[in-house]
């Protein structure tokens, strides 16, 4: 009994009534499932239900003729051995070819890495050369600066004219209307609940200024935008202007005459802005001052409003004439990074922090060396502010110390420090200080906010510590009714007294 399909003795024989043949069950079922239900031998239609199992004794498959004698078996083994050797040879050949391909791929990868490394080095070299190259102050203009030659005579004359007009009456000038007295600061100052949270930026404020006449608040943000807020009441703080143009964080802001604004940035430029004629809520750049090779870390507007001083991480500070912004009129290169630019109320002295020293420069001569070095800090100077009476200067440092200086004593060879205090935790860095309009009060920000009397600063008139926040900027309103602050977590806040 043999299978009609394979011709071999079936292990599980079945009989098909329709064809009369015997099949191996596995073969016939596969055939019927794959050939539309027809027998592969006769071509007749066969249903699986028509297959009848055949009972038979288990059959032992006979050996093939080639394995029925020793000689044939030796030939069979020899054939199998030859096949194994041929397969081994083929595998070895394929392995060798794979090794060759892998070696070629590794060589190409190594060559590509060398080319990439060379290109990266060329890119870095170009970037460093570009960083060292001066930026154009205007489209198509190239700035070149030679050795400092001092300010133009006409500019010096205008500064002297301002000095003569304002220095004699600065101490006797009347206080602004509604000026807040000392006892009101001490007893009634508090955190103002405002609606400012709805307009805060998510990227944080970096610097702040308050308009000396309108109490508008100007802030610079980490995303390169500037924002102007109007403050008419604590519950009516509105964003009234946006400045877009810087590509990196704004590091300094200042109001200028005629509604203009100046900003400095880590993108190495200073921009002067004016109201956009087509959109009163936006400002457009009126000029770009580009000279510094490193980030500009601070700026200050000259009290006359016609000039700017900037300090940069490239170890230089520059003085600019805002009527001719092609290039700075003066540049001083230092051994250390200047910080915390500030200007005296008379417009004659400029102040910069240089490492842990406060340096004062005379704009009439602008010598390579400062006319006065004030030593009293052990850390980098973070902020400076001259009082409007012209006698005092306050400085804040990373050493956690705020020093109040009497400039008259410095000229007489006496110790100029008349007061020292800290803010919040002992030794915590103080990042910002400012005098009020009268020169009587000092606001300081660091690990909290403090307002002190300039000549008696050991005990604060008002203080709010903060262990989990750092204040980066403080600014008084004209009548000292509030102090505006910016910090990492709380953003823009107001502390004050509204009568």
Short mmCIF file of C-alpha atoms in Angstrom, two decimals:
data_model
loop_
_atom_site.label_atom_id
_atom_site.label_comp_id
_atom_site.label_asym_id
_atom_site.label_seq_id
_atom_site.Cartn_x
_atom_site.Cartn_y
_atom_site.Cartn_z
CA UNK A 1 0.00 0.00 0.00
CA UNK A 2 1.60 3.16 -1.29
CA UNK A 3 0.57 6.80 -1.34
CA UNK A 4 -0.75 7.87 -4.74
CA UNK A 5 1.03 11.18 -4.43
CA UNK A 6 4.48 10.37 -2.94
CA UNK A 7 4.79 6.74 -3.88
CA UNK A 8 5.95 5.98 -0.36
CA UNK A 9 4.39 3.82 2.30
CA UNK A 10 2.01 6.16 4.19
CA UNK A 11 2.29 6.54 7.94
CA UNK A 12 -1.34 7.71 8.25
CA UNK A 13 -3.15 6.29 5.21
CA UNK A 14 -6.57 7.51 4.09
CA UNK A 15 -8.84 6.29 1.28
CA UNK A 16 -10.78 8.62 -1.04
CA UNK A 17 -14.03 7.16 -2.29
CA UNK A 18 -14.25 9.56 -5.24
CA UNK A 19 -10.85 8.57 -6.69
CA UNK A 20 -10.29 5.08 -5.26
CA UNK A 21 -6.70 5.96 -4.23
CA UNK A 22 -4.83 5.76 -0.95
CA UNK A 23 -3.01 8.85 0.25
CA UNK A 24 -0.80 10.07 3.07
CA UNK A 25 -3.31 12.13 5.14
CA UNK A 26 -0.96 15.09 5.52
CA UNK A 27 -0.22 15.30 1.79
CA UNK A 28 -3.79 14.99 0.56
CA UNK A 29 -5.10 17.53 3.09
CA UNK A 30 -2.49 20.07 1.99
CA UNK A 31 -3.32 19.41 -1.64
CA UNK A 32 -7.07 19.78 -1.13
CA UNK A 33 -6.63 23.02 0.84
CA UNK A 34 -4.29 24.48 -1.76
CA UNK A 35 -5.78 23.33 -5.10
CA UNK A 36 -9.48 24.18 -4.88
CA UNK A 37 -10.45 20.79 -3.41
CA UNK A 38 -9.17 18.61 -6.27
CA UNK A 39 -6.99 15.50 -6.16
CA UNK A 40 -3.53 16.32 -7.57
CA UNK A 41 -3.33 12.89 -9.24
CA UNK A 42 -6.76 12.49 -10.86
CA UNK A 43 -8.01 16.07 -10.79
CA UNK A 44 -11.34 14.97 -9.32
CA UNK A 45 -13.08 16.95 -6.63
CA UNK A 46 -12.57 15.45 -3.20
CA UNK A 47 -13.99 16.65 0.10
CA UNK A 48 -12.12 16.26 3.36
CA UNK A 49 -15.19 14.59 4.79
CA UNK A 50 -14.91 11.90 2.09
CA UNK A 51 -11.50 10.72 3.35
CA UNK A 52 -11.69 7.42 5.20
CA UNK A 53 -8.92 6.40 7.56
CA UNK A 54 -7.33 3.06 6.75
CA UNK A 55 -6.27 0.88 9.64
CA UNK A 56 -2.86 -0.70 9.03
CA UNK A 57 0.22 -1.82 10.90
CA UNK A 58 2.86 0.89 11.30
CA UNK A 59 5.21 0.61 8.39
CA UNK A 60 8.95 0.98 8.66
CA UNK A 61 10.31 2.89 5.73
CA UNK A 62 12.81 0.76 3.82
CA UNK A 63 16.35 1.99 3.41
CA UNK A 64 17.25 3.49 0.10
CA UNK A 65 19.28 1.22 -2.17
CA UNK A 66 22.34 3.39 -1.67
CA UNK A 67 22.38 2.48 2.04
CA UNK A 68 21.98 -1.25 1.80
CA UNK A 69 25.70 -2.16 1.71
CA UNK A 70 28.93 -0.99 3.38
CA UNK A 71 30.36 0.23 0.09
CA UNK A 72 27.27 2.30 -0.67
CA UNK A 73 27.24 3.69 2.89
CA UNK A 74 30.92 4.75 2.60
CA UNK A 75 30.08 6.51 -0.67
CA UNK A 76 27.11 8.19 1.10
CA UNK A 77 29.33 9.34 4.00
CA UNK A 78 31.94 10.58 1.53
CA UNK A 79 29.30 12.61 -0.32
CA UNK A 80 28.02 14.12 2.93
CA UNK A 81 31.60 14.96 4.02
CA UNK A 82 32.32 16.61 0.70
CA UNK A 83 29.12 18.65 1.07
CA UNK A 84 30.15 19.75 4.57
CA UNK A 85 33.60 20.83 3.31
CA UNK A 86 32.07 22.73 0.41
CA UNK A 87 29.65 24.48 2.78
CA UNK A 88 32.53 25.33 5.16
CA UNK A 89 34.53 26.76 2.27
CA UNK A 90 31.55 28.85 1.19
CA UNK A 91 31.05 30.18 4.74
CA UNK A 92 34.75 31.07 5.03
CA UNK A 93 34.59 32.89 1.70
CA UNK A 94 31.52 34.83 2.82
CA UNK A 95 33.23 35.65 6.17
CA UNK A 96 36.30 36.99 4.33
CA UNK A 97 34.12 39.15 2.07
CA UNK A 98 32.21 40.48 5.11
CA UNK A 99 35.51 41.32 6.85
CA UNK A 100 36.65 43.20 3.75
CA UNK A 101 33.42 45.15 3.61
CA UNK A 102 33.64 45.95 7.34
CA UNK A 103 37.23 47.11 6.97
CA UNK A 104 36.25 49.37 4.07
CA UNK A 105 33.32 50.79 6.06
CA UNK A 106 35.54 51.47 9.10
CA UNK A 107 38.08 53.23 6.88
CA UNK A 108 35.37 55.40 5.34
CA UNK A 109 33.98 56.19 8.81
CA UNK A 110 37.44 57.19 10.05
CA UNK A 111 37.96 59.42 7.02
CA UNK A 112 34.55 61.02 7.52
CA UNK A 113 35.35 61.68 11.20
CA UNK A 114 38.62 63.37 10.22
CA UNK A 115 36.80 65.57 7.71
CA UNK A 116 34.12 66.45 10.29
CA UNK A 117 36.80 67.29 12.89
CA UNK A 118 38.54 69.54 10.39
CA UNK A 119 35.30 71.31 9.50
CA UNK A 120 34.43 71.79 13.18
CA UNK A 121 37.86 73.29 13.83
CA UNK A 122 37.45 75.67 10.89
CA UNK A 123 33.97 76.60 12.14
CA UNK A 124 35.28 77.32 15.65
CA UNK A 125 38.13 79.39 14.23
CA UNK A 126 35.69 81.43 12.16
CA UNK A 127 33.42 81.91 15.16
CA UNK A 128 36.30 83.14 17.30
CA UNK A 129 37.41 85.54 14.55
CA UNK A 130 33.83 86.75 14.16
CA UNK A 131 33.53 87.26 17.92
CA UNK A 132 36.71 89.34 17.89
CA UNK A 133 35.58 91.41 14.93
CA UNK A 134 33.77 94.68 15.75
CA UNK A 135 30.05 94.77 15.05
CA UNK A 136 28.68 97.35 12.62
CA UNK A 137 26.75 100.07 14.38
CA UNK A 138 24.51 100.55 11.34
CA UNK A 139 23.93 98.63 8.16
CA UNK A 140 27.00 98.83 5.96
CA UNK A 141 29.08 100.72 8.51
CA UNK A 142 32.28 99.38 10.05
CA UNK A 143 33.55 100.58 13.41
CA UNK A 144 37.24 101.17 13.90
CA UNK A 145 38.63 102.62 17.10
CA UNK A 146 42.15 103.90 17.62
CA UNK A 147 43.77 104.98 20.86
CA UNK A 148 41.50 107.01 23.17
CA UNK A 149 41.68 110.69 22.31
CA UNK A 150 39.10 112.01 24.79
CA UNK A 151 35.73 113.53 24.12
CA UNK A 152 35.10 116.16 21.46
CA UNK A 153 35.40 119.71 22.75
CA UNK A 154 31.75 120.42 21.93
CA UNK A 155 30.58 117.49 24.05
CA UNK A 156 32.78 118.50 26.98
CA UNK A 157 31.44 122.05 26.71
CA UNK A 158 27.85 120.79 26.83
CA UNK A 159 28.65 118.71 29.93
CA UNK A 160 30.22 121.72 31.64
CA UNK A 161 27.19 123.82 30.75
CA UNK A 162 24.91 121.20 32.33
CA UNK A 163 27.16 121.07 35.39
CA UNK A 164 27.06 124.85 35.89
CA UNK A 165 23.28 124.96 35.49
CA UNK A 166 22.48 122.13 37.89
CA UNK A 167 25.25 121.71 40.47
CA UNK A 168 24.44 124.81 42.51
CA UNK A 169 20.75 124.07 42.99
CA UNK A 170 20.77 120.30 43.36
CA UNK A 171 20.73 120.32 47.18
CA UNK A 172 18.00 122.94 47.58
CA UNK A 173 15.60 121.70 44.95
CA UNK A 174 12.11 120.96 46.29
CA UNK A 175 10.84 117.46 46.88
CA UNK A 176 8.24 116.07 44.48
CA UNK A 177 4.57 116.37 45.35
CA UNK A 178 3.39 113.56 47.61
CA UNK A 179 6.89 112.61 48.67
CA UNK A 180 6.74 109.79 51.24
CA UNK A 181 8.23 110.66 54.62
CA UNK A 182 10.55 108.43 56.62
CA UNK A 183 7.91 107.38 59.15
CA UNK A 184 5.54 106.34 56.35
CA UNK A 185 8.21 104.07 54.87
CA UNK A 186 8.91 102.62 58.29
CA UNK A 187 5.29 102.09 59.32
CA UNK A 188 3.21 101.87 56.15
CA UNK A 189 5.39 100.32 53.43
CA UNK A 190 4.10 96.90 52.36
CA UNK A 191 3.89 94.56 49.40
CA UNK A 192 1.36 95.98 46.95
CA UNK A 193 -1.21 93.57 45.59
CA UNK A 194 -1.28 94.25 41.85
CA UNK A 195 -2.63 92.69 38.69
CA UNK A 196 0.87 92.45 37.26
CA UNK A 197 0.97 88.64 37.32
CA UNK A 198 -1.19 88.52 34.19
CA UNK A 199 1.46 90.26 32.12
CA UNK A 200 4.64 88.71 33.46
CA UNK A 201 6.99 86.99 31.04
CA UNK A 202 7.85 83.36 31.55
CA UNK A 203 11.54 83.91 30.85
CA UNK A 204 12.25 86.26 33.73
CA UNK A 205 13.15 89.91 34.17
CA UNK A 206 16.83 90.92 34.29
CA UNK A 207 16.92 94.72 34.79
CA UNK A 208 14.56 97.56 35.66
CA UNK A 209 14.17 101.35 35.53
CA UNK A 210 11.40 103.72 36.61
CA UNK A 211 10.69 106.85 34.58
CA UNK A 212 11.66 109.92 36.65
CA UNK A 213 8.47 111.80 35.74
CA UNK A 214 5.66 109.37 34.84
CA UNK A 215 6.41 106.36 37.07
CA UNK A 216 6.34 104.09 34.02
CA UNK A 217 8.33 100.92 34.64
CA UNK A 218 10.78 99.57 32.06
CA UNK A 219 12.10 96.00 32.35
CA UNK A 220 14.49 93.90 30.31
CA UNK A 221 13.83 90.19 29.88
CA UNK A 222 15.98 87.11 29.45
CA UNK A 223 14.38 86.35 26.08
CA UNK A 224 15.67 89.63 24.59
CA UNK A 225 12.41 91.55 24.86
CA UNK A 226 11.82 94.80 26.74
CA UNK A 227 8.50 95.72 28.30
CA UNK A 228 7.05 99.03 29.47
CA UNK A 229 4.38 99.05 32.19
CA UNK A 230 2.28 102.01 33.26
CA UNK A 231 1.68 102.32 37.01
CA UNK A 232 -1.23 104.56 37.94
CA UNK A 233 -2.45 102.40 40.84
CA UNK A 234 -1.53 98.98 42.24
CA UNK A 235 -4.59 97.46 40.61
CA UNK A 236 -3.95 99.21 37.29
CA UNK A 237 -0.56 98.04 36.05
CA UNK A 238 -0.70 97.64 32.30
CA UNK A 239 1.81 96.69 29.62
CA UNK A 240 1.98 99.71 27.33
CA UNK A 241 5.00 98.92 25.17
CA UNK A 242 7.08 96.06 23.80
CA UNK A 243 10.65 96.26 22.49
CA UNK A 244 11.68 93.44 20.14
CA UNK A 245 15.05 93.30 18.42
CA UNK A 246 17.70 91.85 20.72
CA UNK A 247 18.67 88.22 20.21
CA UNK A 248 19.87 87.56 23.75
CA UNK A 249 19.05 88.69 27.29
CA UNK A 250 18.69 92.42 27.96
CA UNK A 251 21.18 93.49 30.65
CA UNK A 252 20.47 97.20 31.08
CA UNK A 253 17.61 99.64 30.44
CA UNK A 254 17.26 103.40 30.64
CA UNK A 255 14.69 106.07 29.76
CA UNK A 256 15.88 108.87 27.48
CA UNK A 257 14.38 112.28 26.64
CA UNK A 258 11.73 112.63 23.95
CA UNK A 259 10.14 109.28 24.80
CA UNK A 260 13.12 107.23 23.71
CA UNK A 261 14.57 104.18 25.47
CA UNK A 262 18.05 102.63 25.54
CA UNK A 263 18.78 98.94 26.15
CA UNK A 264 21.95 96.87 26.34
CA UNK A 265 22.14 93.16 25.70
CA UNK A 266 24.28 90.06 25.91
CA UNK A 267 24.17 90.03 22.10
CA UNK A 268 26.95 92.69 22.26
CA UNK A 269 24.78 95.57 21.07
CA UNK A 270 23.02 98.62 22.49
CA UNK A 271 19.78 99.77 20.91
CA UNK A 272 17.98 103.10 21.07
CA UNK A 273 14.20 102.83 20.65
CA UNK A 274 11.39 105.20 19.77
CA UNK A 275 7.61 104.81 19.69
CA UNK A 276 6.37 103.02 16.59
CA UNK A 277 4.29 105.47 14.59
CA UNK A 278 2.01 102.67 13.33
CA UNK A 279 1.49 101.00 16.72
CA UNK A 280 1.68 103.05 19.89
CA UNK A 281 2.13 99.92 22.01
CA UNK A 282 5.35 98.93 20.27
CA UNK A 283 8.79 100.49 19.98
CA UNK A 284 11.00 100.30 16.93
CA UNK A 285 14.82 100.60 16.90
CA UNK A 286 16.04 104.09 16.11
CA UNK A 287 19.69 103.07 16.14
CA UNK A 288 22.02 100.20 17.00
CA UNK A 289 25.33 100.81 18.75
CA UNK A 290 27.70 97.95 18.04
CA UNK A 291 31.33 97.97 19.07
CA UNK A 292 31.93 95.64 21.99
CA UNK A 293 33.38 92.19 21.32
CA UNK A 294 31.67 90.66 24.36
CA UNK A 295 28.26 90.87 26.02
CA UNK A 296 27.31 94.37 27.19
CA UNK A 297 26.60 93.88 30.91
CA UNK A 298 25.27 97.36 31.79
CA UNK A 299 24.57 100.83 30.47
CA UNK A 300 23.75 104.25 31.91
CA UNK A 301 22.33 107.31 30.19
CA UNK A 302 24.17 110.55 30.81
CA UNK A 303 22.06 112.94 32.87
CA UNK A 304 21.80 115.31 29.93
CA UNK A 305 20.20 112.53 27.85
CA UNK A 306 22.53 112.99 24.87
CA UNK A 307 25.12 110.32 25.66
CA UNK A 308 25.46 106.76 26.96
CA UNK A 309 28.13 104.81 28.78
CA UNK A 310 28.34 101.03 28.35
CA UNK A 311 30.37 98.32 30.10
CA UNK A 312 31.22 95.02 28.47
CA UNK A 313 32.59 91.60 29.35
CA UNK A 314 35.36 92.24 26.81
CA UNK A 315 37.13 94.29 29.55
CA UNK A 316 36.24 97.67 28.08
CA UNK A 317 33.79 100.49 28.61
CA UNK A 318 32.67 102.95 25.96
CA UNK A 319 31.11 106.41 25.79
CA UNK A 320 28.63 107.18 23.01
CA UNK A 321 27.24 110.37 21.51
CA UNK A 322 23.60 109.58 20.70
CA UNK A 323 23.57 112.06 17.86
CA UNK A 324 26.41 110.20 16.10
CA UNK A 325 26.11 106.47 16.78
CA UNK A 326 28.49 105.18 14.10
CA UNK A 327 31.16 104.55 16.74
CA UNK A 328 31.87 105.40 20.39
CA UNK A 329 33.61 108.69 21.05
CA UNK A 330 35.77 107.05 23.71
CA UNK A 331 36.83 103.53 24.72
CA UNK A 332 38.82 102.49 27.77
CA UNK A 333 40.33 99.00 27.87
CA UNK A 334 40.93 97.53 31.34
CA UNK A 335 42.60 94.48 32.85
CA UNK A 336 39.31 93.29 34.40
CA UNK A 337 35.68 93.33 33.36
CA UNK A 338 33.89 96.63 34.18
CA UNK A 339 30.37 96.33 35.56
CA UNK A 340 27.53 98.39 37.03
CA UNK A 341 27.76 101.59 34.98
CA UNK A 342 26.48 104.72 36.75
CA UNK A 343 26.70 108.50 36.30
CA UNK A 344 26.99 111.36 38.80
CA UNK A 345 24.14 113.85 39.11
CA UNK A 346 26.39 116.63 37.75
CA UNK A 347 27.24 114.59 34.66
CA UNK A 348 30.99 114.95 35.23
CA UNK A 349 31.79 111.60 36.88
CA UNK A 350 31.20 108.09 35.62
CA UNK A 351 31.30 105.12 37.95
CA UNK A 352 32.11 101.50 37.15
CA UNK A 353 32.75 98.43 39.20
CA UNK A 354 36.08 96.87 38.29
CA UNK A 355 36.52 93.57 40.11
CA UNK A 356 36.02 94.47 43.81
CA UNK A 357 36.80 98.19 43.40
CA UNK A 358 34.59 101.15 42.59
CA UNK A 359 36.30 103.32 39.97
CA UNK A 360 35.40 106.94 39.14
CA UNK A 361 36.25 108.57 35.81
CA UNK A 362 36.17 112.24 34.82
CA UNK A 363 34.37 112.67 31.48
CA UNK A 364 36.24 115.91 30.83
CA UNK A 365 39.54 114.09 30.41
CA UNK A 366 38.69 110.36 30.26
CA UNK A 367 42.23 109.32 31.14
CA UNK A 368 43.29 105.71 30.84
CA UNK A 369 43.26 105.46 34.61
CA UNK A 370 40.34 106.38 36.88
CA UNK A 371 40.69 109.50 39.01
CA UNK A 372 39.57 107.60 42.12
CA UNK A 373 39.54 103.98 43.31
CA UNK A 374 37.28 103.10 46.23
CA UNK A 375 38.22 99.88 48.01
CA UNK A 376 35.75 98.34 50.41
CA UNK A 377 34.42 95.15 48.84
CA UNK A 378 35.84 91.64 48.68
CA UNK A 379 33.64 90.50 45.80
CA UNK A 380 32.69 91.72 42.35
CA UNK A 381 30.68 94.96 42.21
CA UNK A 382 27.13 94.20 41.10
CA UNK A 383 25.46 97.64 41.22
CA UNK A 384 26.24 101.35 41.70
CA UNK A 385 24.07 104.43 42.24
CA UNK A 386 24.95 108.11 42.76
CA UNK A 387 22.67 110.23 44.92
CA UNK A 388 21.03 113.27 43.37
CA UNK A 389 22.64 115.54 45.96
CA UNK A 390 26.00 114.66 44.42
CA UNK A 391 27.72 113.79 47.70
CA UNK A 392 27.07 110.10 48.11
CA UNK A 393 27.50 106.86 46.22
CA UNK A 394 26.14 103.43 47.10
CA UNK A 395 27.64 100.14 45.89
CA UNK A 396 26.55 96.51 46.17
CA UNK A 397 28.75 93.48 45.79
CA UNK A 398 28.73 89.72 45.48
CA UNK A 399 30.30 89.69 48.96
CA UNK A 400 26.87 90.51 50.43
CA UNK A 401 27.87 94.06 51.46
CA UNK A 402 26.30 97.39 50.58
CA UNK A 403 28.62 100.36 51.13
CA UNK A 404 27.48 103.99 51.33
CA UNK A 405 30.34 106.34 50.35
CA UNK A 406 30.80 110.05 51.02
CA UNK A 407 32.75 111.36 48.01
CA UNK A 408 33.81 114.51 49.89
CA UNK A 409 35.79 112.45 52.37
CA UNK A 410 37.51 110.53 49.60
CA UNK A 411 38.89 113.79 48.22
CA UNK A 412 40.26 114.69 51.68
CA UNK A 413 42.07 111.41 52.21
CA UNK A 414 39.61 110.17 54.87
CA UNK A 415 37.76 106.86 54.92
CA UNK A 416 34.82 107.49 52.58
CA UNK A 417 32.60 104.64 53.85
CA UNK A 418 29.90 106.12 56.07
CA UNK A 419 27.63 103.08 56.30
CA UNK A 420 27.50 99.37 55.57
CA UNK A 421 24.61 96.90 55.58
CA UNK A 422 23.42 93.64 54.04
CA UNK A 423 20.16 92.25 52.72
CA UNK A 424 18.52 89.06 53.94
CA UNK A 425 20.84 86.21 54.90
CA UNK A 426 24.31 87.15 56.11
CA UNK A 427 26.78 87.07 53.24
CA UNK A 428 24.11 86.61 50.56
CA UNK A 429 25.06 88.52 47.37
CA UNK A 430 23.40 91.92 46.89
CA UNK A 431 22.58 92.39 43.22
CA UNK A 432 20.99 95.86 43.01
CA UNK A 433 20.98 99.24 44.79
CA UNK A 434 19.56 102.68 44.04
CA UNK A 435 19.05 106.09 45.65
CA UNK A 436 15.70 107.79 45.64
CA UNK A 437 15.12 111.26 44.15
CA UNK A 438 15.97 113.06 47.40
CA UNK A 439 19.14 111.10 48.12
CA UNK A 440 17.84 110.25 51.60
CA UNK A 441 16.83 106.64 51.02
CA UNK A 442 18.61 103.62 49.56
CA UNK A 443 16.84 100.51 48.26
CA UNK A 444 18.80 97.28 47.96
CA UNK A 445 17.86 93.91 46.54
CA UNK A 446 19.43 90.50 46.96
CA UNK A 447 18.17 87.83 49.29
CA UNK A 448 15.13 90.05 49.83
CA UNK A 449 14.47 93.81 49.70
CA UNK A 450 15.58 96.51 52.15
CA UNK A 451 15.00 100.27 52.29
CA UNK A 452 17.36 102.20 54.55
CA UNK A 453 18.19 105.79 55.38
CA UNK A 454 21.41 106.64 53.57
CA UNK A 455 23.24 108.15 56.54
CA UNK A 456 21.85 105.73 59.13
CA UNK A 457 21.74 102.43 57.34
CA UNK A 458 22.40 99.90 60.09
CA UNK A 459 18.71 99.41 60.80
CA UNK A 460 16.41 99.23 57.74
CA UNK A 461 13.29 101.36 57.56
CA UNK A 462 11.62 98.52 55.70
CA UNK A 463 12.83 95.00 54.96
CA UNK A 464 11.35 91.87 53.38
CA UNK A 465 13.70 88.85 53.48
CA UNK A 466 13.39 86.04 50.96
CA UNK A 467 15.29 82.81 51.41
CA UNK A 468 14.19 81.20 48.15
CA UNK A 469 14.40 84.12 45.72
CA UNK A 470 17.00 86.60 44.44
CA UNK A 471 16.17 90.21 43.59
CA UNK A 472 18.08 91.42 40.51
CA UNK A 473 16.83 95.00 40.24
CA UNK A 474 15.33 97.80 42.34
CA UNK A 475 14.08 101.28 41.40
CA UNK A 476 12.33 104.06 43.32
CA UNK A 477 9.42 106.03 41.98
CA UNK A 478 9.96 109.80 41.85
CA UNK A 479 8.18 110.51 45.14
CA UNK A 480 9.34 107.27 46.84
CA UNK A 481 5.75 106.05 47.05
CA UNK A 482 6.90 102.65 45.82
CA UNK A 483 9.96 100.58 45.04
CA UNK A 484 9.69 98.36 41.96
CA UNK A 485 11.71 95.14 42.08
CA UNK A 486 12.40 92.20 39.80
CA UNK A 487 13.33 88.73 41.02
CA UNK A 488 13.77 85.22 39.68
CA UNK A 489 10.63 83.67 41.16
CA UNK A 490 8.28 86.55 42.00
CA UNK A 491 8.95 88.53 38.81
CA UNK A 492 7.87 92.18 38.94
CA UNK A 493 6.72 93.37 42.38
CA UNK A 494 5.93 96.69 44.03
CA UNK A 495 6.60 97.65 47.65
CA UNK A 496 5.27 100.95 48.87
CA UNK A 497 2.70 103.18 50.46
CA UNK A 498 -0.30 104.69 48.74
CA UNK A 499 -1.81 107.50 50.81
#
